[in-house]
Coordinates of N, CA and C in Angstrom, one line a residue:
X1 N 45.0 49.3 12.4 CA 45.2 48.9 11.0 C 46.2 47.8 11.0
X2 N 46.0 46.7 10.2 CA 46.9 45.6 10.1 C 47.5 45.6 8.7
X3 N 48.9 45.5 8.7 CA 49.6 45.4 7.4 C 50.4 44.1 7.5
X4 N 50.3 43.3 6.4 CA 51.0 42.1 6.3 C 52.1 42.2 5.2
X5 N 53.2 41.5 5.5 CA 54.3 41.5 4.6 C 54.9 40.1 4.5
X6 N 55.2 39.6 3.4 CA 55.9 38.3 3.2 C 57.4 38.6 2.9
X7 N 58.2 37.9 3.7 CA 59.7 38.1 3.5 C 60.1 37.3 2.2
X8 N 61.2 37.7 1.6 CA 61.7 36.9 0.5 C 62.1 35.5 0.9
X9 N 62.2 34.6 0.0 CA 62.7 33.2 0.3 C 64.0 33.3 1.1
X10 N 64.1 32.4 2.1 CA 65.2 32.4 3.0 C 65.3 31.1 3.7
X11 N 66.5 30.7 4.2 CA 66.7 29.5 4.9 C 65.8 29.5 6.2
X12 N 65.4 30.6 6.7 CA 64.5 30.7 7.8 C 63.3 31.5 7.4
X13 N 62.3 30.9 6.9 CA 61.2 31.7 6.4 C 60.6 32.5 7.5
X14 N 60.3 33.7 7.1 CA 59.7 34.7 8.1 C 58.6 35.4 7.5
X15 N 57.7 36.0 8.4 CA 56.7 36.9 7.9 C 56.5 37.9 9.1
X16 N 56.0 39.0 8.8 CA 55.7 40.0 9.8 C 54.5 40.8 9.5
X17 N 53.9 41.4 10.5 CA 52.8 42.2 10.3 C 52.8 43.2 11.4
X18 N 52.1 44.3 11.3 CA 51.9 45.3 12.3 C 50.4 45.2 12.7
X19 N 50.2 45.0 14.0 CA 48.8 44.8 14.5 C 48.6 45.8 15.6
X20 N 47.9 46.9 15.4 CA 47.6 47.9 16.4 C 48.9 48.4 17.0
X21 N 49.9 48.7 16.2 CA 51.2 49.2 16.6 C 52.2 48.2 17.2
X22 N 51.8 46.9 17.1 CA 52.7 45.9 17.6 C 53.3 45.2 16.4
X23 N 54.6 45.1 16.3 CA 55.3 44.5 15.2 C 55.4 43.0 15.6
X24 N 54.7 42.2 14.8 CA 54.6 40.7 15.1 C 55.5 40.0 14.0
X25 N 56.5 39.3 14.5 CA 57.4 38.6 13.6 C 57.2 37.1 13.8
X26 N 56.9 36.4 12.7 CA 56.7 35.0 12.8 C 57.9 34.3 12.1
X27 N 58.6 33.4 12.9 CA 59.8 32.8 12.3 C 59.5 31.3 12.2
X28 N 60.1 30.6 11.2 CA 59.9 29.2 10.9 C 61.3 28.6 10.6
X29 N 61.6 27.6 11.4 CA 62.9 26.9 11.1 C 63.9 27.2 12.3
X30 N 65.1 26.8 12.1 CA 66.1 27.0 13.1 C 66.6 28.4 13.2
X31 N 66.7 28.9 14.4 CA 67.1 30.3 14.7 C 68.6 30.1 15.1
X32 N 69.5 30.1 14.1 CA 70.9 29.9 14.3 C 71.7 30.8 13.5
X33 N 73.0 30.6 13.5 CA 74.0 31.5 12.8 C 73.6 31.7 11.4
X34 N 73.1 30.7 10.7 CA 72.8 30.9 9.2 C 71.6 31.8 9.0
X35 N 70.7 31.9 10.0 CA 69.5 32.7 9.9 C 69.7 34.1 10.4
X36 N 70.8 34.3 11.1 CA 71.0 35.6 11.8 C 70.9 36.8 11.0
X37 N 71.5 36.9 9.8 CA 71.5 38.1 9.0 C 70.1 38.5 8.6
X38 N 69.3 37.5 8.2 CA 67.9 37.8 7.8 C 67.0 38.3 8.9
X39 N 67.2 37.6 10.1 CA 66.3 37.9 11.2 C 66.6 39.2 11.9
X40 N 67.9 39.6 11.9 CA 68.3 40.8 12.7 C 67.6 42.0 12.1
X41 N 67.3 42.1 10.8 CA 66.6 43.2 10.2 C 65.1 43.2 10.5
X42 N 64.6 42.0 10.6 CA 63.2 41.9 10.8 C 62.8 42.1 12.3
X43 N 63.7 41.6 13.2 CA 63.4 41.8 14.6 C 63.7 43.2 15.1
X44 N 64.4 44.0 14.4 CA 64.7 45.3 14.7 C 63.4 46.1 14.7
X45 N 63.3 47.1 15.7 CA 62.1 47.9 15.7 C 62.0 48.7 14.4
X46 N 60.8 48.9 13.9 CA 60.6 49.7 12.7 C 61.1 51.1 13.0
X47 N 61.7 51.7 12.0 CA 62.3 53.1 12.2 C 61.2 54.1 12.6
X48 N 61.5 54.9 13.5 CA 60.6 56.0 13.9 C 59.5 55.5 14.8
X49 N 59.4 54.3 15.1 CA 58.3 53.8 16.0 C 58.6 53.9 17.4
X50 N 57.8 54.7 18.2 CA 58.1 54.9 19.6 C 56.8 54.8 20.3
X51 N 56.6 54.0 21.3 CA 57.6 53.0 21.7 C 57.5 51.8 20.8
X52 N 58.6 51.1 20.7 CA 58.7 49.9 19.8 C 58.2 48.7 20.6
X53 N 57.2 48.1 20.0 CA 56.6 46.9 20.6 C 56.7 45.7 19.6
X54 N 57.4 44.6 20.0 CA 57.6 43.5 19.1 C 57.2 42.2 19.8
X55 N 56.5 41.4 19.1 CA 56.2 40.0 19.5 C 56.9 39.1 18.5
X56 N 57.8 38.2 19.0 CA 58.5 37.2 18.2 C 57.7 35.9 18.3
X57 N 57.0 35.5 17.3 CA 56.3 34.2 17.3 C 57.3 33.1 17.0
X58 N 57.7 32.3 18.0 CA 58.7 31.2 17.8 C 58.0 29.9 17.8
X59 N 56.7 29.8 17.5 CA 56.0 28.5 17.6 C 56.5 27.5 16.6
X60 N 57.1 28.0 15.5 CA 57.6 27.1 14.4 C 59.1 27.1 14.4
X61 N 59.8 27.4 15.5 CA 61.2 27.4 15.7 C 61.6 26.2 16.6
X62 N 62.1 25.1 16.0 CA 62.4 23.9 16.9 C 63.8 24.0 17.6
X63 N 64.7 25.0 17.1 CA 66.0 25.0 17.6 C 66.5 26.5 17.6
X64 N 67.2 26.9 18.7 CA 67.8 28.2 18.8 C 69.1 28.1 19.4
X65 N 70.2 28.7 18.9 CA 71.5 28.6 19.5 C 71.8 30.1 20.0
X66 N 73.1 30.3 20.3 CA 73.5 31.6 20.8 C 73.3 32.7 19.9
X67 N 73.2 32.5 18.6 CA 72.9 33.5 17.6 C 71.5 34.0 17.8
X68 N 70.6 33.1 18.1 CA 69.2 33.5 18.4 C 69.0 34.2 19.7
X69 N 69.8 33.8 20.6 CA 69.8 34.5 21.9 C 70.3 36.0 21.7
X70 N 71.4 36.1 21.0 CA 71.9 37.5 20.7 C 70.9 38.3 19.9
X71 N 70.2 37.7 19.0 CA 69.2 38.5 18.2 C 68.1 39.0 19.1
X72 N 67.6 38.2 20.0 CA 66.6 38.6 20.9 C 67.1 39.7 21.9
X73 N 68.3 39.6 22.3 CA 68.9 40.6 23.2 C 69.0 41.9 22.5
X74 N 69.5 41.9 21.3 CA 69.6 43.1 20.5 C 68.2 43.8 20.3
X75 N 67.2 42.9 20.0 CA 65.9 43.4 19.8 C 65.3 44.0 21.1
X76 N 65.6 43.4 22.2 CA 65.2 43.9 23.5 C 65.8 45.2 23.8
X77 N 67.1 45.3 23.6 CA 67.8 46.6 23.9 C 67.3 47.7 23.0
X78 N 67.0 47.4 21.7 CA 66.5 48.5 20.8 C 65.1 48.9 21.3
X79 N 64.3 48.0 21.7 CA 62.9 48.3 22.1 C 63.0 49.1 23.4
X80 N 63.8 48.7 24.3 CA 64.0 49.4 25.6 C 64.4 50.8 25.4
X81 N 65.2 51.1 24.4 CA 65.7 52.4 24.1 C 64.6 53.3 23.7
X82 N 63.5 52.8 23.3 CA 62.3 53.6 22.9 C 61.2 53.5 23.9
X83 N 61.5 52.9 25.1 CA 60.6 52.6 26.1 C 59.5 51.6 25.7
X84 N 59.9 50.7 24.8 CA 59.0 49.7 24.3 C 59.3 48.4 25.0
X85 N 58.9 47.3 24.3 CA 59.1 45.9 24.8 C 59.2 44.9 23.7
X86 N 59.7 43.7 24.1 CA 59.8 42.6 23.2 C 59.2 41.4 24.0
X87 N 58.4 40.6 23.3 CA 57.8 39.4 23.9 C 58.0 38.3 23.0
X88 N 58.0 37.1 23.6 CA 58.1 35.8 22.8 C 56.8 35.1 22.9
X89 N 56.3 34.6 21.8 CA 55.1 33.7 21.8 C 55.4 32.3 21.3
X90 N 54.8 31.4 22.0 CA 54.8 30.0 21.5 C 56.1 29.3 21.4
X91 N 57.1 29.6 22.2 CA 58.4 29.0 22.2 C 58.3 27.5 22.5
X92 N 58.8 26.7 21.6 CA 58.8 25.2 21.9 C 59.8 24.9 23.0
X93 N 59.6 23.7 23.6 CA 60.3 23.3 24.8 C 61.8 23.5 24.6
X94 N 62.5 23.0 23.5 CA 63.9 23.2 23.4 C 64.4 24.7 23.4
X95 N 63.6 25.5 22.7 CA 63.9 26.9 22.7 C 63.7 27.6 24.0
X96 N 62.6 27.3 24.7 CA 62.3 27.8 26.0 C 63.4 27.4 27.0
X97 N 63.8 26.2 26.9 CA 64.9 25.7 27.8 C 66.2 26.5 27.6
X98 N 66.5 26.8 26.4 CA 67.7 27.6 26.1 C 67.5 29.0 26.7
X99 N 66.4 29.6 26.5 CA 66.1 30.9 27.1 C 66.2 30.9 28.6
X100 N 65.6 29.9 29.2 CA 65.7 29.8 30.7 C 67.1 29.6 31.2
X101 N 67.9 28.8 30.4 CA 69.2 28.5 30.8 C 70.1 29.7 30.9
X102 N 69.9 30.7 30.0 CA 70.7 31.9 30.1 C 70.0 33.1 30.8
X103 N 68.8 32.8 31.3 CA 68.1 33.9 32.0 C 67.4 34.9 31.1
X104 N 67.2 34.6 29.8 CA 66.6 35.5 28.9 C 65.1 35.6 29.2
X105 N 64.5 34.6 29.7 CA 63.1 34.6 30.0 C 62.8 35.6 31.1
X106 N 63.8 36.0 31.9 CA 63.6 37.0 33.0 C 63.5 38.4 32.5
X107 N 64.0 38.7 31.3 CA 64.0 40.0 30.7 C 63.0 40.1 29.5
X108 N 62.8 39.0 28.9 CA 61.8 39.0 27.7 C 60.7 38.0 28.1
X109 N 59.5 38.6 28.4 CA 58.4 37.7 28.8 C 58.1 36.7 27.7
X110 N 57.8 35.5 28.1 CA 57.4 34.4 27.2 C 56.0 34.0 27.4
X111 N 55.2 33.9 26.4 CA 53.8 33.5 26.5 C 53.5 32.3 25.6
X112 N 52.6 31.4 26.1 CA 52.3 30.2 25.4 C 51.8 30.4 24.0
X113 N 51.0 31.5 23.8 CA 50.4 31.7 22.5 C 50.6 33.1 22.0
X114 N 50.4 33.3 20.7 CA 50.5 34.7 20.1 C 49.4 35.6 20.7
X115 N 48.2 35.0 20.8 CA 47.1 35.8 21.4 C 47.4 36.3 22.8
X116 N 48.0 35.5 23.6 CA 48.4 35.9 25.0 C 49.5 37.0 24.9
X117 N 50.4 36.9 24.0 CA 51.5 37.8 24.0 C 51.0 39.2 23.5
X118 N 49.9 39.2 22.7 CA 49.4 40.4 22.2 C 48.4 41.1 23.1
X119 N 48.0 40.4 24.2 CA 47.1 41.1 25.1 C 47.8 42.1 25.9
X120 N 47.1 43.2 26.1 CA 47.8 44.3 26.9 C 47.1 44.5 28.2

């Protein structure tokens, strides 16, 4: 069953849906300090979901700073605590470069497309 939800207006527009037990979060805009508060709640695993499986679609995120890195690490740790996972889909070159620079791509798999990230 697929459920869609539109997030309220925000400096970083987001949407999320649940597709066959996978929490898919689509972000648009810069993933930086200003967007941190809004995104941390959306990237967190849904309460009571075990294992937590999340795909962060970053195809419309042109910039990510250390706040974005920290958000992904928190989401990863929360998912790992439920024996779940976090994946990134569609990261643009500047975002992927930041992830590789800090080694985040070694713990959070990155896929070119959302479809590839959703394949099991």
